[in-house]
Protein backbone atom coordinates (compact mmCIF):
# COMPACT_ATOMS: atom_id res chain seq x y z
CA UNK A 1 0.00 0.00 0.00
CA UNK A 2 2.82 2.41 0.92
CA UNK A 3 4.69 1.59 -2.32
CA UNK A 4 1.60 2.38 -4.39
CA UNK A 5 1.11 5.72 -2.63
CA UNK A 6 4.79 6.58 -3.08
CA UNK A 7 4.65 5.76 -6.79
CA UNK A 8 1.55 7.95 -7.21
CA UNK A 9 3.30 10.74 -5.34
CA UNK A 10 6.38 10.51 -7.58
CA UNK A 11 4.20 10.46 -10.71
CA UNK A 12 2.23 13.51 -9.58
CA UNK A 13 5.46 15.31 -8.66
CA UNK A 14 6.93 14.64 -12.12
CA UNK A 15 3.74 15.93 -13.75
CA UNK A 16 3.80 18.99 -11.51
CA UNK A 17 7.44 19.71 -12.40
CA UNK A 18 6.70 19.26 -16.11
CA UNK A 19 3.67 21.54 -15.91
CA UNK A 20 5.72 24.20 -14.09
CA UNK A 21 8.30 24.08 -16.89
CA UNK A 22 5.56 24.30 -19.55
CA UNK A 23 3.93 27.18 -17.69
CA UNK A 24 7.24 29.04 -17.45
CA UNK A 25 7.83 28.49 -21.16
CA UNK A 26 4.36 29.79 -22.04
CA UNK A 27 4.79 32.80 -19.75
CA UNK A 28 8.12 33.65 -21.39
CA UNK A 29 6.59 33.25 -24.84
CA UNK A 30 3.62 35.45 -23.86
CA UNK A 31 5.97 38.08 -22.43
CA UNK A 32 8.13 38.14 -25.57
CA UNK A 33 5.06 38.24 -27.81
CA UNK A 34 3.55 41.06 -25.76
CA UNK A 35 6.77 43.07 -25.95
CA UNK A 36 6.98 42.48 -29.71
CA UNK A 37 3.37 43.49 -30.34
CA UNK A 38 3.49 46.42 -27.92
CA UNK A 39 6.45 47.85 -29.79
CA UNK A 40 4.65 47.60 -33.14
CA UNK A 41 0.94 47.98 -32.34
CA UNK A 42 -1.07 50.53 -30.40
CA UNK A 43 -3.32 49.79 -27.45
CA UNK A 44 -6.51 49.91 -29.52
CA UNK A 45 -4.99 47.42 -31.97
CA UNK A 46 -3.97 45.08 -29.14
CA UNK A 47 -7.50 45.22 -27.73
CA UNK A 48 -8.92 44.48 -31.18
CA UNK A 49 -6.76 41.36 -31.46
CA UNK A 50 -7.92 40.06 -28.07
CA UNK A 51 -11.59 40.88 -28.63
CA UNK A 52 -13.95 38.46 -30.35
CA UNK A 53 -15.39 41.23 -32.52
CA UNK A 54 -14.37 44.74 -33.61
CA UNK A 55 -17.96 46.03 -33.69
CA UNK A 56 -18.32 49.14 -31.57
CA UNK A 57 -14.56 49.44 -31.22
CA UNK A 58 -13.16 52.95 -30.81
CA UNK A 59 -10.05 53.49 -32.91
CA UNK A 60 -7.39 56.11 -32.26
CA UNK A 61 -6.66 58.82 -34.80
CA UNK A 62 -3.14 57.49 -35.65
CA UNK A 63 -4.61 54.03 -36.32
CA UNK A 64 -7.29 55.50 -38.60
CA UNK A 65 -4.60 57.50 -40.41
CA UNK A 66 -2.52 54.36 -40.98
CA UNK A 67 -5.65 52.55 -42.16
CA UNK A 68 -6.34 55.24 -44.75
CA UNK A 69 -2.74 55.08 -45.99
CA UNK A 70 -2.78 51.30 -46.38
CA UNK A 71 -6.22 51.35 -48.01
CA UNK A 72 -4.94 53.75 -50.66
CA UNK A 73 -1.81 51.65 -51.17
CA UNK A 74 -3.48 48.20 -51.25
CA UNK A 75 -6.86 49.12 -52.69
CA UNK A 76 -10.26 48.48 -51.12
CA UNK A 77 -10.33 44.74 -51.79
CA UNK A 78 -6.77 44.13 -50.61
CA UNK A 79 -7.32 46.18 -47.46
CA UNK A 80 -10.61 44.41 -46.68
CA UNK A 81 -9.00 40.98 -47.06
CA UNK A 82 -6.17 41.98 -44.71
CA UNK A 83 -8.52 43.36 -42.05
CA UNK A 84 -10.67 40.24 -42.27
CA UNK A 85 -7.59 38.08 -41.57
CA UNK A 86 -5.78 40.43 -39.16
CA UNK A 87 -8.24 42.87 -37.51
CA UNK A 88 -5.69 45.47 -36.42
CA UNK A 89 -7.15 48.30 -38.53
CA UNK A 90 -10.67 49.75 -38.83
CA UNK A 91 -13.08 48.41 -41.43
CA UNK A 92 -13.58 50.20 -44.75
CA UNK A 93 -16.91 51.55 -43.52
CA UNK A 94 -15.24 52.93 -40.39
CA UNK A 95 -12.66 54.72 -42.54
CA UNK A 96 -15.44 56.20 -44.67
CA UNK A 97 -17.17 57.52 -41.56
CA UNK A 98 -13.90 59.05 -40.37
CA UNK A 99 -13.48 61.17 -43.52
CA UNK A 100 -17.10 61.92 -44.39
CA UNK A 101 -16.79 65.35 -42.73
CA UNK A 102 -14.14 66.37 -45.26
CA UNK A 103 -15.23 68.82 -47.96
CA UNK A 104 -14.65 67.78 -51.57
CA UNK A 105 -16.01 70.86 -53.27
CA UNK A 106 -15.10 71.66 -56.86
CA UNK A 107 -11.56 72.99 -57.28
CA UNK A 108 -8.17 71.88 -56.01
CA UNK A 109 -8.76 69.30 -53.26
CA UNK A 110 -6.49 70.38 -50.42
CA UNK A 111 -7.85 67.55 -48.25
CA UNK A 112 -6.56 64.97 -50.75
CA UNK A 113 -3.14 66.61 -50.77
CA UNK A 114 -3.09 66.38 -46.96
CA UNK A 115 -3.82 62.64 -47.17
CA UNK A 116 -1.18 62.09 -49.87
CA UNK A 117 1.31 64.05 -47.77
CA UNK A 118 0.96 61.41 -45.03
CA UNK A 119 1.89 58.68 -47.50
CA UNK A 120 4.89 60.40 -49.14
CA UNK A 121 7.33 59.53 -46.29
CA UNK A 122 6.54 55.84 -46.86
CA UNK A 123 7.35 56.07 -50.59
CA UNK A 124 10.67 55.06 -52.10
CA UNK A 125 12.53 57.75 -54.03
CA UNK A 126 11.50 56.28 -57.39
CA UNK A 127 7.83 56.13 -56.31
CA UNK A 128 7.73 59.90 -55.79
CA UNK A 129 8.22 60.59 -59.51
CA UNK A 130 4.81 61.29 -61.01
CA UNK A 131 2.91 63.13 -63.73
CA UNK A 132 -0.24 65.21 -63.99
CA UNK A 133 -3.02 63.67 -66.07
CA UNK A 134 -6.39 65.22 -66.80
CA UNK A 135 -9.44 64.40 -68.86
CA UNK A 136 -13.09 65.33 -69.22
CA UNK A 137 -16.05 63.04 -68.74
CA UNK A 138 -19.62 63.70 -69.82
CA UNK A 139 -22.20 64.18 -67.06
CA UNK A 140 -25.97 64.63 -67.08
CA UNK A 141 -26.79 68.35 -66.88
CA UNK A 142 -28.90 69.35 -63.91
CA UNK A 143 -28.91 70.83 -60.44
CA UNK A 144 -29.06 68.88 -57.20
CA UNK A 145 -28.64 69.44 -53.48
CA UNK A 146 -25.29 68.41 -51.99
CA UNK A 147 -25.83 67.40 -48.36
CA UNK A 148 -22.13 67.61 -47.44
CA UNK A 149 -21.68 71.23 -48.56
CA UNK A 150 -25.37 72.11 -47.96
CA UNK A 151 -25.82 73.91 -51.26
CA UNK A 152 -27.09 73.41 -54.80
CA UNK A 153 -24.51 72.12 -57.30
CA UNK A 154 -24.63 71.61 -61.05
CA UNK A 155 -23.46 74.94 -62.47
CA UNK A 156 -20.07 75.42 -64.09
CA UNK A 157 -17.18 75.98 -61.71
CA UNK A 158 -14.36 76.25 -64.25
CA UNK A 159 -13.09 79.85 -64.62
CA UNK A 160 -14.69 81.58 -67.61
CA UNK A 161 -17.38 78.93 -68.18
CA UNK A 162 -21.09 79.50 -67.63
CA UNK A 163 -24.40 77.62 -67.57
CA UNK A 164 -25.28 74.12 -66.42
CA UNK A 165 -22.28 71.80 -66.44
CA UNK A 166 -22.20 69.14 -69.16
CA UNK A 167 -18.73 67.77 -68.40
CA UNK A 168 -16.48 67.20 -65.40
CA UNK A 169 -12.77 67.91 -65.74
CA UNK A 170 -10.74 65.55 -63.54
CA UNK A 171 -7.09 66.33 -62.70
CA UNK A 172 -5.03 63.58 -61.10
CA UNK A 173 -1.49 62.73 -60.03
CA UNK A 174 -0.22 59.36 -61.26
CA UNK A 175 2.97 57.44 -60.52
CA UNK A 176 5.55 56.87 -63.26
CA UNK A 177 7.60 53.97 -61.89
CA UNK A 178 4.81 52.46 -59.78
CA UNK A 179 1.07 52.29 -60.27
CA UNK A 180 -0.78 54.82 -58.11
CA UNK A 181 -3.20 57.63 -58.86
CA UNK A 182 -4.97 60.34 -56.84
CA UNK A 183 -7.62 62.74 -58.13
CA UNK A 184 -6.49 66.11 -56.74
CA UNK A 185 -8.85 68.55 -58.48
CA UNK A 186 -12.07 68.63 -60.47
CA UNK A 187 -14.18 71.27 -62.18
CA UNK A 188 -17.57 71.40 -63.89
CA UNK A 189 -17.34 72.75 -67.44
CA UNK A 190 -19.63 73.71 -70.32
CA UNK A 191 -19.14 76.68 -72.62
CA UNK A 192 -17.11 79.86 -72.41
CA UNK A 193 -18.81 82.96 -71.05
CA UNK A 194 -19.33 85.51 -73.85
CA UNK A 195 -17.88 88.36 -71.75
CA UNK A 196 -14.77 86.36 -70.92
CA UNK A 197 -14.38 85.37 -74.56
CA UNK A 198 -14.28 89.03 -75.58
CA UNK A 199 -11.50 89.92 -73.14
CA UNK A 200 -9.36 86.79 -73.64
CA UNK A 201 -8.93 84.85 -76.88
CA UNK A 202 -7.82 81.70 -75.00
CA UNK A 203 -9.94 81.65 -71.85
CA UNK A 204 -9.90 77.89 -71.26
CA UNK A 205 -6.20 77.47 -72.04
CA UNK A 206 -5.01 80.24 -69.74
CA UNK A 207 -7.29 79.13 -66.89
CA UNK A 208 -6.20 75.50 -67.27
CA UNK A 209 -2.55 76.58 -67.35
CA UNK A 210 -2.98 78.41 -64.04
CA UNK A 211 -4.77 75.44 -62.42
CA UNK A 212 -2.21 72.86 -63.60
CA UNK A 213 0.65 75.06 -62.40
CA UNK A 214 -0.93 75.35 -58.94
CA UNK A 215 -1.42 71.56 -58.78
CA UNK A 216 2.23 70.97 -59.71
CA UNK A 217 3.52 73.44 -57.11
CA UNK A 218 1.27 71.89 -54.45
CA UNK A 219 2.50 68.39 -55.33
CA UNK A 220 6.14 69.47 -55.22
CA UNK A 221 5.62 71.11 -51.82
CA UNK A 222 4.55 67.79 -50.24
CA UNK A 223 7.58 65.94 -51.61
CA UNK A 224 6.46 64.57 -54.99
CA UNK A 225 8.42 65.09 -58.21
CA UNK A 226 6.22 66.04 -61.16
CA UNK A 227 7.91 65.31 -64.50
CA UNK A 228 5.21 65.73 -67.14
CA UNK A 229 1.65 66.68 -68.04
CA UNK A 230 -0.37 64.21 -70.13
CA UNK A 231 -3.76 64.67 -71.82
CA UNK A 232 -5.68 63.66 -74.92
CA UNK A 233 -5.98 65.82 -78.04
CA UNK A 234 -9.34 67.39 -77.19
CA UNK A 235 -9.95 71.03 -78.15
CA UNK A 236 -9.85 72.30 -74.55
CA UNK A 237 -6.59 70.44 -73.91
CA UNK A 238 -5.05 71.82 -77.10
CA UNK A 239 -5.93 75.29 -75.85
CA UNK A 240 -3.60 74.56 -72.91
CA UNK A 241 -0.87 73.70 -75.40
CA UNK A 242 -1.40 77.06 -77.09
CA UNK A 243 -1.23 78.83 -73.71
CA UNK A 244 2.12 77.11 -73.10
CA UNK A 245 3.20 77.75 -76.70
CA UNK A 246 3.69 74.02 -77.22
CA UNK A 247 3.44 72.36 -80.63
CA UNK A 248 5.03 72.20 -84.07
CA UNK A 249 6.14 75.39 -85.77
CA UNK A 250 6.21 76.22 -89.48
CA UNK A 251 9.97 75.71 -89.61
CA UNK A 252 9.47 72.10 -88.53
CA UNK A 253 10.73 72.50 -84.98
CA UNK A 254 8.74 70.93 -82.16
CA UNK A 255 8.44 72.44 -78.68
CA UNK A 256 7.26 69.92 -76.10
CA UNK A 257 8.70 71.31 -72.85
CA UNK A 258 8.05 74.37 -70.70
CA UNK A 259 9.81 75.77 -67.62
CA UNK A 260 8.85 73.81 -64.53
CA UNK A 261 6.45 75.86 -62.31
CA UNK A 262 8.12 74.67 -59.09
CA UNK A 263 11.68 74.13 -60.34
CA UNK A 264 12.48 76.82 -62.95
CA UNK A 265 15.89 75.28 -63.67
CA UNK A 266 14.17 72.09 -64.90
CA UNK A 267 11.84 71.37 -67.81
CA UNK A 268 8.26 70.10 -67.64
CA UNK A 269 7.35 67.73 -70.48
CA UNK A 270 3.97 68.14 -72.21
CA UNK A 271 2.86 64.81 -73.66
CA UNK A 272 -0.21 63.63 -75.60
CA UNK A 273 -1.88 60.44 -74.40
CA UNK A 274 -0.42 57.60 -76.56
CA UNK A 275 -3.65 55.60 -76.38
CA UNK A 276 -5.67 58.49 -77.79
CA UNK A 277 -3.04 59.03 -80.49
CA UNK A 278 -3.51 55.46 -81.72
CA UNK A 279 -7.26 55.97 -81.50
CA UNK A 280 -6.97 59.07 -83.71
CA UNK A 281 -4.80 57.16 -86.20
CA UNK A 282 -7.36 54.35 -86.32
CA UNK A 283 -10.21 56.82 -86.87
CA UNK A 284 -8.25 58.55 -89.62
CA UNK A 285 -7.52 55.25 -91.39
CA UNK A 286 -11.18 54.23 -91.17
CA UNK A 287 -12.34 57.51 -92.70
CA UNK A 288 -9.52 58.40 -95.14
CA UNK A 289 -8.16 54.92 -95.92
CA UNK A 290 -4.70 56.42 -96.43
CA UNK A 291 -1.80 57.75 -94.37
CA UNK A 292 0.98 60.04 -95.59
CA UNK A 293 4.38 59.63 -93.96
CA UNK A 294 6.68 62.69 -93.75
Coordinates of C-alpha atoms in Angstrom, one line a residue:
X1 CA 0.0 0.0 0.0
X2 CA 2.8 2.4 0.9
X3 CA 4.7 1.6 -2.3
X4 CA 1.6 2.4 -4.4
X5 CA 1.1 5.7 -2.6
X6 CA 4.8 6.6 -3.1
X7 CA 4.6 5.8 -6.8
X8 CA 1.6 8.0 -7.2
X9 CA 3.3 10.7 -5.3
X10 CA 6.4 10.5 -7.6
X11 CA 4.2 10.5 -10.7
X12 CA 2.2 13.5 -9.6
X13 CA 5.5 15.3 -8.7
X14 CA 6.9 14.6 -12.1
X15 CA 3.7 15.9 -13.8
X16 CA 3.8 19.0 -11.5
X17 CA 7.4 19.7 -12.4
X18 CA 6.7 19.3 -16.1
X19 CA 3.7 21.5 -15.9
X20 CA 5.7 24.2 -14.1
X21 CA 8.3 24.1 -16.9
X22 CA 5.6 24.3 -19.5
X23 CA 3.9 27.2 -17.7
X24 CA 7.2 29.0 -17.4
X25 CA 7.8 28.5 -21.2
X26 CA 4.4 29.8 -22.0
X27 CA 4.8 32.8 -19.8
X28 CA 8.1 33.7 -21.4
X29 CA 6.6 33.3 -24.8
X30 CA 3.6 35.4 -23.9
X31 CA 6.0 38.1 -22.4
X32 CA 8.1 38.1 -25.6
X33 CA 5.1 38.2 -27.8
X34 CA 3.5 41.1 -25.8
X35 CA 6.8 43.1 -26.0
X36 CA 7.0 42.5 -29.7
X37 CA 3.4 43.5 -30.3
X38 CA 3.5 46.4 -27.9
X39 CA 6.5 47.9 -29.8
X40 CA 4.7 47.6 -33.1
X41 CA 0.9 48.0 -32.3
X42 CA -1.1 50.5 -30.4
X43 CA -3.3 49.8 -27.4
X44 CA -6.5 49.9 -29.5
X45 CA -5.0 47.4 -32.0
X46 CA -4.0 45.1 -29.1
X47 CA -7.5 45.2 -27.7
X48 CA -8.9 44.5 -31.2
X49 CA -6.8 41.4 -31.5
X50 CA -7.9 40.1 -28.1
X51 CA -11.6 40.9 -28.6
X52 CA -14.0 38.5 -30.3
X53 CA -15.4 41.2 -32.5
X54 CA -14.4 44.7 -33.6
X55 CA -18.0 46.0 -33.7
X56 CA -18.3 49.1 -31.6
X57 CA -14.6 49.4 -31.2
X58 CA -13.2 53.0 -30.8
X59 CA -10.0 53.5 -32.9
X60 CA -7.4 56.1 -32.3
X61 CA -6.7 58.8 -34.8
X62 CA -3.1 57.5 -35.7
X63 CA -4.6 54.0 -36.3
X64 CA -7.3 55.5 -38.6
X65 CA -4.6 57.5 -40.4
X66 CA -2.5 54.4 -41.0
X67 CA -5.6 52.6 -42.2
X68 CA -6.3 55.2 -44.8
X69 CA -2.7 55.1 -46.0
X70 CA -2.8 51.3 -46.4
X71 CA -6.2 51.4 -48.0
X72 CA -4.9 53.8 -50.7
X73 CA -1.8 51.7 -51.2
X74 CA -3.5 48.2 -51.2
X75 CA -6.9 49.1 -52.7
X76 CA -10.3 48.5 -51.1
X77 CA -10.3 44.7 -51.8
X78 CA -6.8 44.1 -50.6
X79 CA -7.3 46.2 -47.5
X80 CA -10.6 44.4 -46.7
X81 CA -9.0 41.0 -47.1
X82 CA -6.2 42.0 -44.7
X83 CA -8.5 43.4 -42.0
X84 CA -10.7 40.2 -42.3
X85 CA -7.6 38.1 -41.6
X86 CA -5.8 40.4 -39.2
X87 CA -8.2 42.9 -37.5
X88 CA -5.7 45.5 -36.4
X89 CA -7.2 48.3 -38.5
X90 CA -10.7 49.8 -38.8
X91 CA -13.1 48.4 -41.4
X92 CA -13.6 50.2 -44.7
X93 CA -16.9 51.6 -43.5
X94 CA -15.2 52.9 -40.4
X95 CA -12.7 54.7 -42.5
X96 CA -15.4 56.2 -44.7
X97 CA -17.2 57.5 -41.6
X98 CA -13.9 59.0 -40.4
X99 CA -13.5 61.2 -43.5
X100 CA -17.1 61.9 -44.4
X101 CA -16.8 65.3 -42.7
X102 CA -14.1 66.4 -45.3
X103 CA -15.2 68.8 -48.0
X104 CA -14.6 67.8 -51.6
X105 CA -16.0 70.9 -53.3
X106 CA -15.1 71.7 -56.9
X107 CA -11.6 73.0 -57.3
X108 CA -8.2 71.9 -56.0
X109 CA -8.8 69.3 -53.3
X110 CA -6.5 70.4 -50.4
X111 CA -7.8 67.5 -48.3
X112 CA -6.6 65.0 -50.7
X113 CA -3.1 66.6 -50.8
X114 CA -3.1 66.4 -47.0
X115 CA -3.8 62.6 -47.2
X116 CA -1.2 62.1 -49.9
X117 CA 1.3 64.1 -47.8
X118 CA 1.0 61.4 -45.0
X119 CA 1.9 58.7 -47.5
X120 CA 4.9 60.4 -49.1
X121 CA 7.3 59.5 -46.3
X122 CA 6.5 55.8 -46.9
X123 CA 7.4 56.1 -50.6
X124 CA 10.7 55.1 -52.1
X125 CA 12.5 57.7 -54.0
X126 CA 11.5 56.3 -57.4
X127 CA 7.8 56.1 -56.3
X128 CA 7.7 59.9 -55.8
X129 CA 8.2 60.6 -59.5
X130 CA 4.8 61.3 -61.0
X131 CA 2.9 63.1 -63.7
X132 CA -0.2 65.2 -64.0
X133 CA -3.0 63.7 -66.1
X134 CA -6.4 65.2 -66.8
X135 CA -9.4 64.4 -68.9
X136 CA -13.1 65.3 -69.2
X137 CA -16.1 63.0 -68.7
X138 CA -19.6 63.7 -69.8
X139 CA -22.2 64.2 -67.1
X140 CA -26.0 64.6 -67.1
X141 CA -26.8 68.4 -66.9
X142 CA -28.9 69.4 -63.9
X143 CA -28.9 70.8 -60.4
X144 CA -29.1 68.9 -57.2
X145 CA -28.6 69.4 -53.5
X146 CA -25.3 68.4 -52.0
X147 CA -25.8 67.4 -48.4
X148 CA -22.1 67.6 -47.4
X149 CA -21.7 71.2 -48.6
X150 CA -25.4 72.1 -48.0
X151 CA -25.8 73.9 -51.3
X152 CA -27.1 73.4 -54.8
X153 CA -24.5 72.1 -57.3
X154 CA -24.6 71.6 -61.1
X155 CA -23.5 74.9 -62.5
X156 CA -20.1 75.4 -64.1
X157 CA -17.2 76.0 -61.7
X158 CA -14.4 76.3 -64.3
X159 CA -13.1 79.9 -64.6
X160 CA -14.7 81.6 -67.6
X161 CA -17.4 78.9 -68.2
X162 CA -21.1 79.5 -67.6
X163 CA -24.4 77.6 -67.6
X164 CA -25.3 74.1 -66.4
X165 CA -22.3 71.8 -66.4
X166 CA -22.2 69.1 -69.2
X167 CA -18.7 67.8 -68.4
X168 CA -16.5 67.2 -65.4
X169 CA -12.8 67.9 -65.7
X170 CA -10.7 65.6 -63.5
X171 CA -7.1 66.3 -62.7
X172 CA -5.0 63.6 -61.1
X173 CA -1.5 62.7 -60.0
X174 CA -0.2 59.4 -61.3
X175 CA 3.0 57.4 -60.5
X176 CA 5.5 56.9 -63.3
X177 CA 7.6 54.0 -61.9
X178 CA 4.8 52.5 -59.8
X179 CA 1.1 52.3 -60.3
X180 CA -0.8 54.8 -58.1
X181 CA -3.2 57.6 -58.9
X182 CA -5.0 60.3 -56.8
X183 CA -7.6 62.7 -58.1
X184 CA -6.5 66.1 -56.7
X185 CA -8.8 68.5 -58.5
X186 CA -12.1 68.6 -60.5
X187 CA -14.2 71.3 -62.2
X188 CA -17.6 71.4 -63.9
X189 CA -17.3 72.7 -67.4
X190 CA -19.6 73.7 -70.3
X191 CA -19.1 76.7 -72.6
X192 CA -17.1 79.9 -72.4
X193 CA -18.8 83.0 -71.1
X194 CA -19.3 85.5 -73.8
X195 CA -17.9 88.4 -71.8
X196 CA -14.8 86.4 -70.9
X197 CA -14.4 85.4 -74.6
X198 CA -14.3 89.0 -75.6
X199 CA -11.5 89.9 -73.1
X200 CA -9.4 86.8 -73.6
X201 CA -8.9 84.9 -76.9
X202 CA -7.8 81.7 -75.0
X203 CA -9.9 81.6 -71.8
X204 CA -9.9 77.9 -71.3
X205 CA -6.2 77.5 -72.0
X206 CA -5.0 80.2 -69.7
X207 CA -7.3 79.1 -66.9
X208 CA -6.2 75.5 -67.3
X209 CA -2.5 76.6 -67.4
X210 CA -3.0 78.4 -64.0
X211 CA -4.8 75.4 -62.4
X212 CA -2.2 72.9 -63.6
X213 CA 0.7 75.1 -62.4
X214 CA -0.9 75.3 -58.9
X215 CA -1.4 71.6 -58.8
X216 CA 2.2 71.0 -59.7
X217 CA 3.5 73.4 -57.1
X218 CA 1.3 71.9 -54.5
X219 CA 2.5 68.4 -55.3
X220 CA 6.1 69.5 -55.2
X221 CA 5.6 71.1 -51.8
X222 CA 4.6 67.8 -50.2
X223 CA 7.6 65.9 -51.6
X224 CA 6.5 64.6 -55.0
X225 CA 8.4 65.1 -58.2
X226 CA 6.2 66.0 -61.2
X227 CA 7.9 65.3 -64.5
X228 CA 5.2 65.7 -67.1
X229 CA 1.6 66.7 -68.0
X230 CA -0.4 64.2 -70.1
X231 CA -3.8 64.7 -71.8
X232 CA -5.7 63.7 -74.9
X233 CA -6.0 65.8 -78.0
X234 CA -9.3 67.4 -77.2
X235 CA -9.9 71.0 -78.2
X236 CA -9.8 72.3 -74.6
X237 CA -6.6 70.4 -73.9
X238 CA -5.0 71.8 -77.1
X239 CA -5.9 75.3 -75.8
X240 CA -3.6 74.6 -72.9
X241 CA -0.9 73.7 -75.4
X242 CA -1.4 77.1 -77.1
X243 CA -1.2 78.8 -73.7
X244 CA 2.1 77.1 -73.1
X245 CA 3.2 77.8 -76.7
X246 CA 3.7 74.0 -77.2
X247 CA 3.4 72.4 -80.6
X248 CA 5.0 72.2 -84.1
X249 CA 6.1 75.4 -85.8
X250 CA 6.2 76.2 -89.5
X251 CA 10.0 75.7 -89.6
X252 CA 9.5 72.1 -88.5
X253 CA 10.7 72.5 -85.0
X254 CA 8.7 70.9 -82.2
X255 CA 8.4 72.4 -78.7
X256 CA 7.3 69.9 -76.1
X257 CA 8.7 71.3 -72.8
X258 CA 8.0 74.4 -70.7
X259 CA 9.8 75.8 -67.6
X260 CA 8.8 73.8 -64.5
X261 CA 6.5 75.9 -62.3
X262 CA 8.1 74.7 -59.1
X263 CA 11.7 74.1 -60.3
X264 CA 12.5 76.8 -62.9
X265 CA 15.9 75.3 -63.7
X266 CA 14.2 72.1 -64.9
X267 CA 11.8 71.4 -67.8
X268 CA 8.3 70.1 -67.6
X269 CA 7.4 67.7 -70.5
X270 CA 4.0 68.1 -72.2
X271 CA 2.9 64.8 -73.7
X272 CA -0.2 63.6 -75.6
X273 CA -1.9 60.4 -74.4
X274 CA -0.4 57.6 -76.6
X275 CA -3.7 55.6 -76.4
X276 CA -5.7 58.5 -77.8
X277 CA -3.0 59.0 -80.5
X278 CA -3.5 55.5 -81.7
X279 CA -7.3 56.0 -81.5
X280 CA -7.0 59.1 -83.7
X281 CA -4.8 57.2 -86.2
X282 CA -7.4 54.4 -86.3
X283 CA -10.2 56.8 -86.9
X284 CA -8.3 58.5 -89.6
X285 CA -7.5 55.2 -91.4
X286 CA -11.2 54.2 -91.2
X287 CA -12.3 57.5 -92.7
X288 CA -9.5 58.4 -95.1
X289 CA -8.2 54.9 -95.9
X290 CA -4.7 56.4 -96.4
X291 CA -1.8 57.7 -94.4
X292 CA 1.0 60.0 -95.6
X293 CA 4.4 59.6 -94.0
X294 CA 6.7 62.7 -93.8

